[in-house]
Coordinates of C-alpha atoms and ligand atoms in Angstrom, one line a residue:
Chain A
X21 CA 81.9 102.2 146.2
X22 CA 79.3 99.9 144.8
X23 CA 79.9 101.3 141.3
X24 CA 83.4 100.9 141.6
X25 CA 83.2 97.3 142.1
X26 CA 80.5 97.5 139.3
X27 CA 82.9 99.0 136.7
X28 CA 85.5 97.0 138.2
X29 CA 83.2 93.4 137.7
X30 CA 82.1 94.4 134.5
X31 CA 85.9 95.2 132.8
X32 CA 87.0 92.1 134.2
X33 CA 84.5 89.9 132.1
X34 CA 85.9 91.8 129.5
X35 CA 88.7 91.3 129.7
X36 CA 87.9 87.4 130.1
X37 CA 86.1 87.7 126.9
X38 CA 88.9 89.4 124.5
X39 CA 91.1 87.0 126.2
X40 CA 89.2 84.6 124.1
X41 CA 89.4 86.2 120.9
X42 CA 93.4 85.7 120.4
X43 CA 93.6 83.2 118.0
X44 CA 96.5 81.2 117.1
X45 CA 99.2 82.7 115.6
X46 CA 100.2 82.1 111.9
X47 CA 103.7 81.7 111.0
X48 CA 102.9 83.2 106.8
X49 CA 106.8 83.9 106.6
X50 CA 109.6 81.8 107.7
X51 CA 112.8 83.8 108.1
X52 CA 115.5 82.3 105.7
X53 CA 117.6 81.8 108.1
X54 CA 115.2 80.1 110.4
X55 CA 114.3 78.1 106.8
X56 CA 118.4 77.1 106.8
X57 CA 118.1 75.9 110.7
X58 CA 115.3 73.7 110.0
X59 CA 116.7 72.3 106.9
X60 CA 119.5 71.1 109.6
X61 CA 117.8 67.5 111.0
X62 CA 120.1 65.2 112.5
X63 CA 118.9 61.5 111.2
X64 CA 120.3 58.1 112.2
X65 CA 123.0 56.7 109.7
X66 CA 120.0 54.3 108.0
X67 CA 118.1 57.4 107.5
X68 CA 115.5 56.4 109.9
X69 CA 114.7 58.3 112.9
X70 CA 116.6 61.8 114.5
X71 CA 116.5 64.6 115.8
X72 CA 114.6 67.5 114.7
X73 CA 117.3 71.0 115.1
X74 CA 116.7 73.0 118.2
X75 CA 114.8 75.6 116.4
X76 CA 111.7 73.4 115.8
X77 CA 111.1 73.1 119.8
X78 CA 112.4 76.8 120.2
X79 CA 109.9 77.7 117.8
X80 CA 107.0 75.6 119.8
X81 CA 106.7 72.3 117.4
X82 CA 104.4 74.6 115.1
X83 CA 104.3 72.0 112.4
X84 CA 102.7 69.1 114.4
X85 CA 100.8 71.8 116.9
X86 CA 99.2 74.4 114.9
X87 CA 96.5 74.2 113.1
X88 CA 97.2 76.4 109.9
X89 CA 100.5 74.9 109.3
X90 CA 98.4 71.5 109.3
X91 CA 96.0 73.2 106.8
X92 CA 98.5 73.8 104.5
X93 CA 100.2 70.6 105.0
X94 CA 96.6 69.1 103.7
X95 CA 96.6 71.6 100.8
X96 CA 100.2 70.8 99.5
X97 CA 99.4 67.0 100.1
X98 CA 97.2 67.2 96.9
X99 CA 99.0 70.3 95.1
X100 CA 101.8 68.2 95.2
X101 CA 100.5 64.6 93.7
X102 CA 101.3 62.7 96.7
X103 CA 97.4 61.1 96.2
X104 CA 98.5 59.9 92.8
X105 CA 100.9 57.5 94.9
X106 CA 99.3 57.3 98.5
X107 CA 95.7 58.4 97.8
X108 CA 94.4 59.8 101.1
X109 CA 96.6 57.8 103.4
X110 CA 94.7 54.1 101.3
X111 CA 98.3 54.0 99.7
X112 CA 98.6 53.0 96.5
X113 CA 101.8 52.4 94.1
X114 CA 103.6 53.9 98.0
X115 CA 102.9 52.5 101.0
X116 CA 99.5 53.4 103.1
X117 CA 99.4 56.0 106.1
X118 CA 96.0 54.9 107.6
X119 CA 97.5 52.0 108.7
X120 CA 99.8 53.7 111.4
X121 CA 102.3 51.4 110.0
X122 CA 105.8 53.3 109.2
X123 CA 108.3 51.9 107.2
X124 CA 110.6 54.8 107.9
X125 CA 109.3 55.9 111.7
X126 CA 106.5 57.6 112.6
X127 CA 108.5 60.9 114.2
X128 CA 108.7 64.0 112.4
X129 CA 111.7 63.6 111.0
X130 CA 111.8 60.4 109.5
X131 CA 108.6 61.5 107.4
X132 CA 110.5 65.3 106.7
X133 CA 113.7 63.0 105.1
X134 CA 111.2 60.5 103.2
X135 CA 109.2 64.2 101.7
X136 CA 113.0 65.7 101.2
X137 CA 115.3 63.1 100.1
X138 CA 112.9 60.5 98.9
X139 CA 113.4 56.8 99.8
X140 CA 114.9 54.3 97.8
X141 CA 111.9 52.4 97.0
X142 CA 110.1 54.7 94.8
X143 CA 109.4 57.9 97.2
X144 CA 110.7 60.5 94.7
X145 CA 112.6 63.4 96.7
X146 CA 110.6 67.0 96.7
X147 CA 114.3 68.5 97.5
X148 CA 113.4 70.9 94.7
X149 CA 109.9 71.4 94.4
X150 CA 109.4 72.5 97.8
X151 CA 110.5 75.4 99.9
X152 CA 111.8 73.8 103.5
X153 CA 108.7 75.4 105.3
X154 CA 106.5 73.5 102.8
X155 CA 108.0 70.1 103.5
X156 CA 107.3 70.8 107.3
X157 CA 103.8 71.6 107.2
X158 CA 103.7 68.3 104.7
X159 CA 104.9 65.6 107.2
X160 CA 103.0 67.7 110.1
X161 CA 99.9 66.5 107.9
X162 CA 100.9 62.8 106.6
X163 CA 102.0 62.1 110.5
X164 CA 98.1 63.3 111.2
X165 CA 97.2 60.7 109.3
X166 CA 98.9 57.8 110.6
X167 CA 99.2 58.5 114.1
X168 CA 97.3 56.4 116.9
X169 CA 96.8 59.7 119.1
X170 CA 94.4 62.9 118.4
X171 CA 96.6 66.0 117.9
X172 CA 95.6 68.9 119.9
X173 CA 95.1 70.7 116.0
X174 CA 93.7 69.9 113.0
X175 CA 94.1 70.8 109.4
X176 CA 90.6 72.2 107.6
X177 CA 87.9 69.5 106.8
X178 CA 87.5 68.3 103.2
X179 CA 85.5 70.4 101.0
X180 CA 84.4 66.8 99.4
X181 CA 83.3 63.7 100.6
X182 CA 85.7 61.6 103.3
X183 CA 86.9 58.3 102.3
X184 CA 88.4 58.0 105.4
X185 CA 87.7 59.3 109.3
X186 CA 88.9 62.9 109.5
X187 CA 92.0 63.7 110.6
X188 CA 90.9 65.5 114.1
X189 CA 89.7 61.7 114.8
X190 CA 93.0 59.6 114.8
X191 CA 92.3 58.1 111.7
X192 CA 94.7 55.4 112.3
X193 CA 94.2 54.8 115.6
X194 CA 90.2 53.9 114.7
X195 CA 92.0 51.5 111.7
X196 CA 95.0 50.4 113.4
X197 CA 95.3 46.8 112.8
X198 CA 98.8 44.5 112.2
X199 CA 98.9 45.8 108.9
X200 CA 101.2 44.5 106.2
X201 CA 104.5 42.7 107.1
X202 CA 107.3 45.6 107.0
X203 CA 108.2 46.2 103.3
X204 CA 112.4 45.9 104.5
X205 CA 112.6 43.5 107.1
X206 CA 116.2 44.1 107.8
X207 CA 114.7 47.7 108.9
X208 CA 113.1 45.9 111.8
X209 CA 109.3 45.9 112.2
X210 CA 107.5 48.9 113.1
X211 CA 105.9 50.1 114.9
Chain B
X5 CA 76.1 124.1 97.2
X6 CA 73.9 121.2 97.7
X7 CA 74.3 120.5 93.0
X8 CA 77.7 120.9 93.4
X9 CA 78.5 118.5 96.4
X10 CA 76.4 115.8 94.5
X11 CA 78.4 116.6 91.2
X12 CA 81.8 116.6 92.5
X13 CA 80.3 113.0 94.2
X14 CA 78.8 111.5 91.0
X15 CA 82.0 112.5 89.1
X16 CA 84.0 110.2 91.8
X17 CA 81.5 107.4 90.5
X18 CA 83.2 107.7 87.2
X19 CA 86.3 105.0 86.6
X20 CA 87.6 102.1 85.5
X21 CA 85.4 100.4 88.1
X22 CA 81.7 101.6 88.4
X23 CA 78.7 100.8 88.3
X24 CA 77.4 103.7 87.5
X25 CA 80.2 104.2 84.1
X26 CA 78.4 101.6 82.8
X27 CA 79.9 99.7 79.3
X28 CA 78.2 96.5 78.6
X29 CA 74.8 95.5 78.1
X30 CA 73.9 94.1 81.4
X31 CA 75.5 97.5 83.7
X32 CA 72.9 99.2 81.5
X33 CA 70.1 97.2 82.7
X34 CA 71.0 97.1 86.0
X35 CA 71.9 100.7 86.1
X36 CA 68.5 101.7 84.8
X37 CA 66.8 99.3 87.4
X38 CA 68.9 101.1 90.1
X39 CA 68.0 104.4 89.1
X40 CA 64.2 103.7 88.9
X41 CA 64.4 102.3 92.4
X42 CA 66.5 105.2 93.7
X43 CA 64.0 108.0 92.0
X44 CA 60.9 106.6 93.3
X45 CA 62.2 106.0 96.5
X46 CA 63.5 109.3 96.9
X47 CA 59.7 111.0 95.7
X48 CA 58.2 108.3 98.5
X49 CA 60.8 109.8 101.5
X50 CA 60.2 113.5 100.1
X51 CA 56.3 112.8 100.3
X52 CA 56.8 111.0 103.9
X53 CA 59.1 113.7 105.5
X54 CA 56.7 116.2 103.9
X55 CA 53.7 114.6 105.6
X56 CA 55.9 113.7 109.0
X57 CA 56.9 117.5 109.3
X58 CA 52.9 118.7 109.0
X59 CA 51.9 115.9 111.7
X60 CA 54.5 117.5 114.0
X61 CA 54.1 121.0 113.2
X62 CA 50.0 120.4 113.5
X63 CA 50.9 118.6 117.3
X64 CA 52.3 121.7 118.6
X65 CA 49.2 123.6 117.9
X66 CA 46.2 121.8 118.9
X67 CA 46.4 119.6 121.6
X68 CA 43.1 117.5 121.7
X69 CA 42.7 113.7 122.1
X70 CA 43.6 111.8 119.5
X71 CA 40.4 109.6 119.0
X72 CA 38.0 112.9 119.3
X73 CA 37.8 113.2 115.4
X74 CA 34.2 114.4 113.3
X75 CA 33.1 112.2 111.3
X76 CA 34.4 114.4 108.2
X77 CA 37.5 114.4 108.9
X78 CA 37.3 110.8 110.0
X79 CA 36.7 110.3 106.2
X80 CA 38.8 112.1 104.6
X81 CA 41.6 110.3 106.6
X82 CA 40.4 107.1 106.0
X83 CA 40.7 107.7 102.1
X84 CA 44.1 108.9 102.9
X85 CA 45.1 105.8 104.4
X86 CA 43.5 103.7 101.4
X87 CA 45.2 105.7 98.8
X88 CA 48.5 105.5 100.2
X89 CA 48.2 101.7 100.7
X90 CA 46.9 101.5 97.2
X91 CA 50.3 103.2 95.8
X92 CA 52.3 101.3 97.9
X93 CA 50.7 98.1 96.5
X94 CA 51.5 99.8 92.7
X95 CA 55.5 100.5 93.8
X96 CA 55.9 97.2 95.1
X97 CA 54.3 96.0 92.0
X98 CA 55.9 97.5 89.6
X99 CA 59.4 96.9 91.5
X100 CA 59.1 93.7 91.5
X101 CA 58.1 93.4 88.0
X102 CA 60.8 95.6 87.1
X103 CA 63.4 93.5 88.9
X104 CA 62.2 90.4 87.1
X105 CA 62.2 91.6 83.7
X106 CA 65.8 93.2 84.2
X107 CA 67.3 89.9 85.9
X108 CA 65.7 87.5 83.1
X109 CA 67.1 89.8 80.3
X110 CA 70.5 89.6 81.8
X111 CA 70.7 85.6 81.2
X112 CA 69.0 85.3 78.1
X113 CA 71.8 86.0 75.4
X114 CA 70.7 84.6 72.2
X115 CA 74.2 83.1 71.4
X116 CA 77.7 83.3 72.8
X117 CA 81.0 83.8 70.7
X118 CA 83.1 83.0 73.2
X119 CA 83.7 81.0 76.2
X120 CA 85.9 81.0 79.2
X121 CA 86.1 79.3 82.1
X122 CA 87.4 81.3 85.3
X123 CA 88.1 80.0 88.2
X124 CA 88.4 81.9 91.7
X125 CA 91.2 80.3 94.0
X126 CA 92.7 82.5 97.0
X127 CA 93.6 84.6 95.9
X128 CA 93.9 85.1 92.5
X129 CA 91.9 84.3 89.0
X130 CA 93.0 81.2 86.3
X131 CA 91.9 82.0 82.9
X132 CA 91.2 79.5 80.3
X133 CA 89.9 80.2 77.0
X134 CA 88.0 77.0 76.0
X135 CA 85.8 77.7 72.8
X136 CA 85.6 78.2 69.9
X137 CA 88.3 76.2 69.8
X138 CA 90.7 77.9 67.4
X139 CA 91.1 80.5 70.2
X140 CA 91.8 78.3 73.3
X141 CA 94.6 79.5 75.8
X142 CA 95.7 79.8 79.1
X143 CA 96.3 83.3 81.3
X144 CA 95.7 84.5 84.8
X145 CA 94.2 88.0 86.0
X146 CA 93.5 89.9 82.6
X147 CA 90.8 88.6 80.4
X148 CA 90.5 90.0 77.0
X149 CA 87.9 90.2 75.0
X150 CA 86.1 91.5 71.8
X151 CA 84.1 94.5 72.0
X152 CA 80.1 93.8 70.6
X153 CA 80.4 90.0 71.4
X154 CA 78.7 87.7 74.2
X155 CA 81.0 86.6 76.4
X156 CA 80.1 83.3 78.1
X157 CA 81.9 82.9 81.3
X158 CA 82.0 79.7 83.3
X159 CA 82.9 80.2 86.9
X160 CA 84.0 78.1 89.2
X161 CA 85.4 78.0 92.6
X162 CA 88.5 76.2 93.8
X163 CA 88.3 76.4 98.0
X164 CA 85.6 78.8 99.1
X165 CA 83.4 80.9 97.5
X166 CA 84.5 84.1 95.6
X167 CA 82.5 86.4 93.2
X168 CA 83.2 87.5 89.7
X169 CA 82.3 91.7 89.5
X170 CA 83.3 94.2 86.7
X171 CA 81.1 97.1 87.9
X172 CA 81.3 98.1 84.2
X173 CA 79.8 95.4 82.8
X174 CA 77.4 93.3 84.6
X175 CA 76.2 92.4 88.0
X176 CA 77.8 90.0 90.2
X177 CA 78.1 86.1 90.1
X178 CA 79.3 83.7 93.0
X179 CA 82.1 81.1 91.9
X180 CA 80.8 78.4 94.1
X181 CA 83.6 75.1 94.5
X182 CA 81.3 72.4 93.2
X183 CA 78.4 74.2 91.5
X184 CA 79.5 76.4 88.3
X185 CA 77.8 79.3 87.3
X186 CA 77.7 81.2 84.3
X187 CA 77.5 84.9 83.7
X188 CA 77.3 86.8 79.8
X189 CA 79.2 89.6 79.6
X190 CA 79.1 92.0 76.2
X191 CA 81.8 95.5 76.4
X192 CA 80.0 98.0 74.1
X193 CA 83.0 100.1 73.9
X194 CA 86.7 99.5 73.7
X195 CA 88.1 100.1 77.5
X196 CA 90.2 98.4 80.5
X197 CA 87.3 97.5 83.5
X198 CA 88.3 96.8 86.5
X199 CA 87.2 93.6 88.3
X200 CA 87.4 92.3 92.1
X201 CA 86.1 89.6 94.2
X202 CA 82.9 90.5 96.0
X203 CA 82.1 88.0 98.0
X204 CA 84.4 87.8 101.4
X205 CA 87.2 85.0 101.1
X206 CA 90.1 84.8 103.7
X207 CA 93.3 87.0 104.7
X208 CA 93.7 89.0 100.8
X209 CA 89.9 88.6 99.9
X210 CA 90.8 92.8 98.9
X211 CA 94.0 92.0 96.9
X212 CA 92.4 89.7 94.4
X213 CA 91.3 92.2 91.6
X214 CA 91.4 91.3 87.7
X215 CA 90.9 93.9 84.9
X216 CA 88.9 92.7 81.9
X217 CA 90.8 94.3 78.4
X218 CA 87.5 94.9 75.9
X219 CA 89.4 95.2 72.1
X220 CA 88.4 95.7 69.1
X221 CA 88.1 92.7 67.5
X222 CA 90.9 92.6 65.5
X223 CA 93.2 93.4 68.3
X224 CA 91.6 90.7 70.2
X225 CA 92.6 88.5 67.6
X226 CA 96.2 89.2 67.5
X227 CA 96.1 89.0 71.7
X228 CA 94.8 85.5 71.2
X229 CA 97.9 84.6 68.9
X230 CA 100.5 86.4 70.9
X231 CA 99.1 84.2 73.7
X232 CA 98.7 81.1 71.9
X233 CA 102.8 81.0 71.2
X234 CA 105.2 79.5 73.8
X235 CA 107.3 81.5 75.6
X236 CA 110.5 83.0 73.8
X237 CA 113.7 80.8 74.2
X238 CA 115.9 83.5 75.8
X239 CA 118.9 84.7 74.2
X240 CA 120.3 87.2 76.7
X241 CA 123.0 85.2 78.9
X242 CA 121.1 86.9 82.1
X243 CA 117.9 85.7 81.0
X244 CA 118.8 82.2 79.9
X245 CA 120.6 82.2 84.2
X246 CA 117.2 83.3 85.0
X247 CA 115.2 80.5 83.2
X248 CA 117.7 78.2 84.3
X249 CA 116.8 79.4 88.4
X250 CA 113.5 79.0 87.6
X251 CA 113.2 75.5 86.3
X252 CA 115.6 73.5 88.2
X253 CA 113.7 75.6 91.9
X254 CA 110.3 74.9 93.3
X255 CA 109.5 77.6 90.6
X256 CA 108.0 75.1 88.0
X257 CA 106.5 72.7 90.5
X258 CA 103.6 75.5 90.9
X259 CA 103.9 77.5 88.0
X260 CA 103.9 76.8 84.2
X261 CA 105.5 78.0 81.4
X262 CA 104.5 76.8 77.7
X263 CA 107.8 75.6 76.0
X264 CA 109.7 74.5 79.2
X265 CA 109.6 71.8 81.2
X266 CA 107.6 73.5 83.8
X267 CA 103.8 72.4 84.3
X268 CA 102.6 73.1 87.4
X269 CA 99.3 74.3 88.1
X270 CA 98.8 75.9 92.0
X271 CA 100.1 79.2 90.9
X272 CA 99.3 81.6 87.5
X273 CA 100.3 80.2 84.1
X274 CA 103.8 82.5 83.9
X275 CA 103.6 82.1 79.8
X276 CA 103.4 86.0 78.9
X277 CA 103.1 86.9 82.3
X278 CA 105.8 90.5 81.0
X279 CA 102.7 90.7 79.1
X280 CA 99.9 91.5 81.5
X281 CA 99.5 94.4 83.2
X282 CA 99.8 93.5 87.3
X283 CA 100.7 90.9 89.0
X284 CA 99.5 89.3 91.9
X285 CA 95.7 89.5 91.1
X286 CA 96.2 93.7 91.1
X287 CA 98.8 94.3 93.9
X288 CA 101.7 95.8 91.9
X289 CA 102.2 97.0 87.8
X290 CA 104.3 94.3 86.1
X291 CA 107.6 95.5 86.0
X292 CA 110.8 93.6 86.4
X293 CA 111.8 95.6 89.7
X294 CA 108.2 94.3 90.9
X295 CA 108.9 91.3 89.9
X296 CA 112.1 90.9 91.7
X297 CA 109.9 92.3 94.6
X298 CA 107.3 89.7 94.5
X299 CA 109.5 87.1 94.2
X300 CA 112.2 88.5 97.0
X301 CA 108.8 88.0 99.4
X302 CA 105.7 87.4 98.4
X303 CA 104.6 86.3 101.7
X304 CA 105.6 90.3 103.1
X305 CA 103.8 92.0 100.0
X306 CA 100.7 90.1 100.2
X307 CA 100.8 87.9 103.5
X308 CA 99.0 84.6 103.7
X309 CA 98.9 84.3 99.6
X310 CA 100.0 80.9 98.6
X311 CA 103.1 81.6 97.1
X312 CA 105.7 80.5 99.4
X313 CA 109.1 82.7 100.0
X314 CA 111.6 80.7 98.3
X315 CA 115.1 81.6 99.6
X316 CA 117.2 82.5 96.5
X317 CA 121.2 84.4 95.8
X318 CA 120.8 88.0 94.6
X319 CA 122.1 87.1 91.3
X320 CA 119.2 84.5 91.3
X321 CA 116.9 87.0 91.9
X322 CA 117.7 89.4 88.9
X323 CA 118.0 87.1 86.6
X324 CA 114.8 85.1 86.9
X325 CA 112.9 88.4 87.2
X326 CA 114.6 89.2 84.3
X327 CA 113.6 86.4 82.8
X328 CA 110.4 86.2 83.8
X329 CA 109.6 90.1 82.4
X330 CA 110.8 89.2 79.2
X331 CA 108.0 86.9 78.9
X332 CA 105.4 89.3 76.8
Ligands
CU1 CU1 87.2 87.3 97.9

C-alpha cells in the first residue's frame, strides 16, 4: 500500500513539474482568413477609437498578451524605420510614446489605424509594407511603450544599451508627466 | 569485418560537407591535428585496456593483500608509475604544443585578396563583397570565391550568436552581434562546400545552411560581373505582372532588388536570387515551383523564419515567382 501511495506521490510532482514546462504558445502563421477578419476594425468616424473585430478577443488578445507577438512587434519597430521618426518612444519629427500622451487614443485600435492608414499629420500609412499580422504585433509593442500599466508580457530586452526604462517596467507610467499640449485641440485632450 | 565496417564508415565522411574531405588550407591543419590526437589516444586506451585486462586476469589468480609487496617488486612498480607519468607529461606536452602551432597558423595569412563581410541573422546569411573594391556586391546564402586565394571574412552577428562552418575548409568561427570576428578561408581545389551554423540559435538554427562555390578564377570573375548587373527589366507580360506584385506588396519593404524601386534590407537581396542555388538558407533548390512554394507560406515550410505569409491571388503567385526565377 505504502508504495502505491509512493508511486502515486511521486507521479504527481511530475506531473506538477511538466505542467510547468508548457510554454506560451506562438501564433508563427496567421490563417488568411483570420488575417482578413482582423483587417475588419470598426473605428469612430474621426478615426479615433473602435472596436477591435471579434476575432481579436476570440483569439485571446494575443497581440497585447503574448509575449512573442510583443517581440516581434519590437523587431519590426526598427526593421520598419519607425525610430527614424519616433526614436524609441523620445519622438522625434512624430510625436513621442514615452509620454503616455495619445494624440489618436491609446487602445489598440486607434494605434493599428495610425500603423495602417497613417495620419494626416505626417504618419505615413504601412497599408503596403506590412502584412495585417505585422501591423498587430507593431501597435501591441508602441502601446507597451506608452501605457501607464505593466503588461502581463513583454517583448525581448535590447541587445544594446536602454535609453529609456524597459518595456516590462511601464515606461510611461515611471515618465508620465502633462506632457505637451494636444497637437489638434479640436480632437480633445488626451488622455 | 571489423576494416570493412570502418571503411564503409569513413567513406560516409566523404561529401560536400566534411571535415575529414578536407579542401582548403586550414581543414588540412586541423585535420592533421585531429588525426594526431585521435592516433595517440587510441595507442594510450590500447596500452590501458591492455594493462586493465592483466590487473584483472592477475586478481583472479592470487588473492593476497594488497600492501604485502617485496621490496623487488615494490620497485619495479614504482618505475612503472614514474614512467607512465613521465609520458603522460610528453603527450600533454606535445598536444598542447601541437594545438598551438596549428591554431596560430590558421590566423596568420600573409595577405588577403578578398574580403567579405557576412553576417549571421535568424536564420539566414547576408553577403557583401566589400574589397577590393572593383568587385563589391551584394548576395545572400552562396558565397563564391577563387580557388588558391585568401579569403578574408568579416563576421558579424545581427540578434544572437551564430557560427560560420564549411567543414571543408576551415574550423569554426562565432558571429557575435557587437564584436566581429574574422576567419581566412583559402579552397585549394575547385568544388561546392557545404556550410551551416554551428552554434545553437532559435526555432530553424538547422535550416540555416549556406554553400561556399570555390571557382577558378576566371569564372569567379565573370560570377562577380553577372552579379554586379541590375536585375533584367522583364519582358515577358507574366513576368512584368509579377514585378509589378512584388513592388507595389510588402515584398520590397524587406527585400531588395538592384534596378527597382525596392530597397529593403530584413530579408535576402532578391537581385539574382534565379541565380543561386537554394533558397531559404538550404531548405529547398531554387526552382520557380519552389519559389511559388516559399512564397505561398513560408511560415509552414520553415515556421518561425522571419518572412511573414503574405496573403496573395493565385495569379499573383505565379507571376511574381515567375518573376522572381527569372532573376539569374
Ligand atoms: Cu544557428
Amino acid at each position: 500500500m505504502i508504495g502505491h501511495m509512493r508511486i502515486l506521490q511521486v507521479s504527481l510532482c511530475i506531473a506538477v513539474a511538466m505542467a510547468g514546462c508548457q510554454r506560451e504558445e506562438r501564433q508563427l502563421r496567421l490563417d488568411p482568413p483570420v488575417a482578413a477578419a482582423l483587417d475588419e476594425i470598426a473605428l469612430m468616424p474621426n478615426g479615433i477609437s473602435g472596436a477591435p473585430p471579434e476575432v481579436f478577443f476570440a483569439l485571446g488578445r494575443p497581440y497585447e498578451t503574448n509575449a512573442y507577438n510583443l517581440s516581434q512587434g519590437k523587431r519590426l519597430y526598427s526593421w520598419f524605420g519607425c525610430k527614424a521618426c519616433h526614436a524609441d518612444g523620445q519622438g522625434g519629427a512624430g510625436p513621442a510614446f514615452l509620454d503616455g500622451w495619445w494624440n489618436y487614443g491609446p487602445e489598440i485600435v486607434s494605434i493599428v489605424a495610425s500603423i495602417r492608414d497613417g495620419r494626416p499629420h505626417g504618419m505615413p500609412a504601412f497599408r503596403d509594407k506590412m502584412t495585417t499580422e505585422q501591423i498587430w504585433q507593431l501597435a501591441g509593442y508602441v502601446q507597451t511603450i506608452g501605457a501607464y500599466s505593466v503588461k502581463t508580457a513583454a517583448p525581448g530586452r535590447n541587445d544594446d544599451k536602454h535609453v529609456r526604462p524597459a518595456e516590462n517596467r511601464g515606461p510611461a507610467a515611471l515618465l508620465f508627466d502633462e506632457g505637451p499640449r494636444p497637437l489638434h485641440s479640436d480632437q480633445g485632450p488626451r488622455p | 569485418m571489423l576494416a570493412l565496417t570502418a571503411v564503409l564508415m569513413l567513406a560516409g565522411c566523404t561529401g560536400w560537407q566534411s571535415a575529414i574531405d578536407v579542401q582548403g588550407a586550414a581543414a588540412i591543419s586541423i585535420k592533421q591535428l585531429i588525426f594526431l590526437f585521435v592516433a595517440v589516444c587510441s595507442v594510450v586506451w590500447a596500452m590501458v585496456m591492455a594493462v586493465l585486462i592483466r590487473a584483472l586476469w592477475r586478481g583472479r589468480e592470487e588473492r593476497g593483500r594488497p600492501a604485502d609487496l617485496d621490496p623487488q617488486t615494490e620497485r619495479r612498480m614504482t618505475r612503472a608509475v614514474i614512467a607512465a607519468t613521465a609520458v603522460t607529461v610528453v603527450i600533454v606536452t606535445v598536444f598542447t604544443t601541437a594545438s598551438f602551432f596549428t591554431t596560430r597558423a590558421l590566423s596568420l595569412a600573409s595577405h588577403d585578396d578578398l574580403t567579405i563581410k557576412v553576417r549571421g541573422q535568424q536564420w539566414w546569411w547576408s553577403v557583401e563583397y566589400l574589397s577590393p573594391p572593383e568587385r563589391r556586391l551584394q548576395t545572400a546564402n552562396e558565397i563564391h570565391i577563387p580557388v588558391g586565394q585568401n579569403v578574408r571574412l568579416q563576421l558579424e552577428g545581427a540578434d544572437v550568436i551564430h557560427s560560420f562552418w564549411v567543414p571543408n575548409l576551415a574550423g569554426k568561427q562565432d558571429l557575435i552581434p557587437g564584436r566581429p570576428n574574422t576567419l581566412t578561408i583559402r579552397a585549394e581545389r575547385p568544388g561546392v562546400y557545404r556550410g551551416q551554423c554551428a552554434e545553437f540559435c532559435g526555432l530553424q538554427h538547422a535550416h540555416m545552411a549556406f554553400l561556399v562555390i570555390a571557382e577558378e578564377p576566371a569564372a569567379f570573375e565573370r560570377w562577380v560581373n553577372s552579379q554586379q548587373q541590375s536585375a533584367t527589366d522583364p519582358s515577358d507580360a507574366d513576368v512584368i505582372a509579377g514585378q509589378q506584385v512584388f513592388l507595389s506588396r510588402p515584398c520590397a519593404a524587406c527585400h531588395a532588388i538592384r534596378g527597382t524601386s525596392a530597397t529593403g534590407t530584413t530579408g535576402p537581396d532578391l537581385t539574382h536570387v534565379g541565380g543561386r542555388k537554394y533558397i531559404a538558407a538550404g531548405l529547398l533548390e531554387t526552382t520557380r515551383g519552389s519559389l511559388a512554394a516559399w512564397i505561398a507560406d513560408p511560415q509552414t515550410l520553415k515556421p518561425g523564419n522571419n518572412m511573414p505569409m503574405v496573403p496573395l491571388s493565385a495569379d499573383e503567385l505565379r507571376s511574381v515567382s515567375a518573376y522572381l526565377a527569372s532573376l539569374k
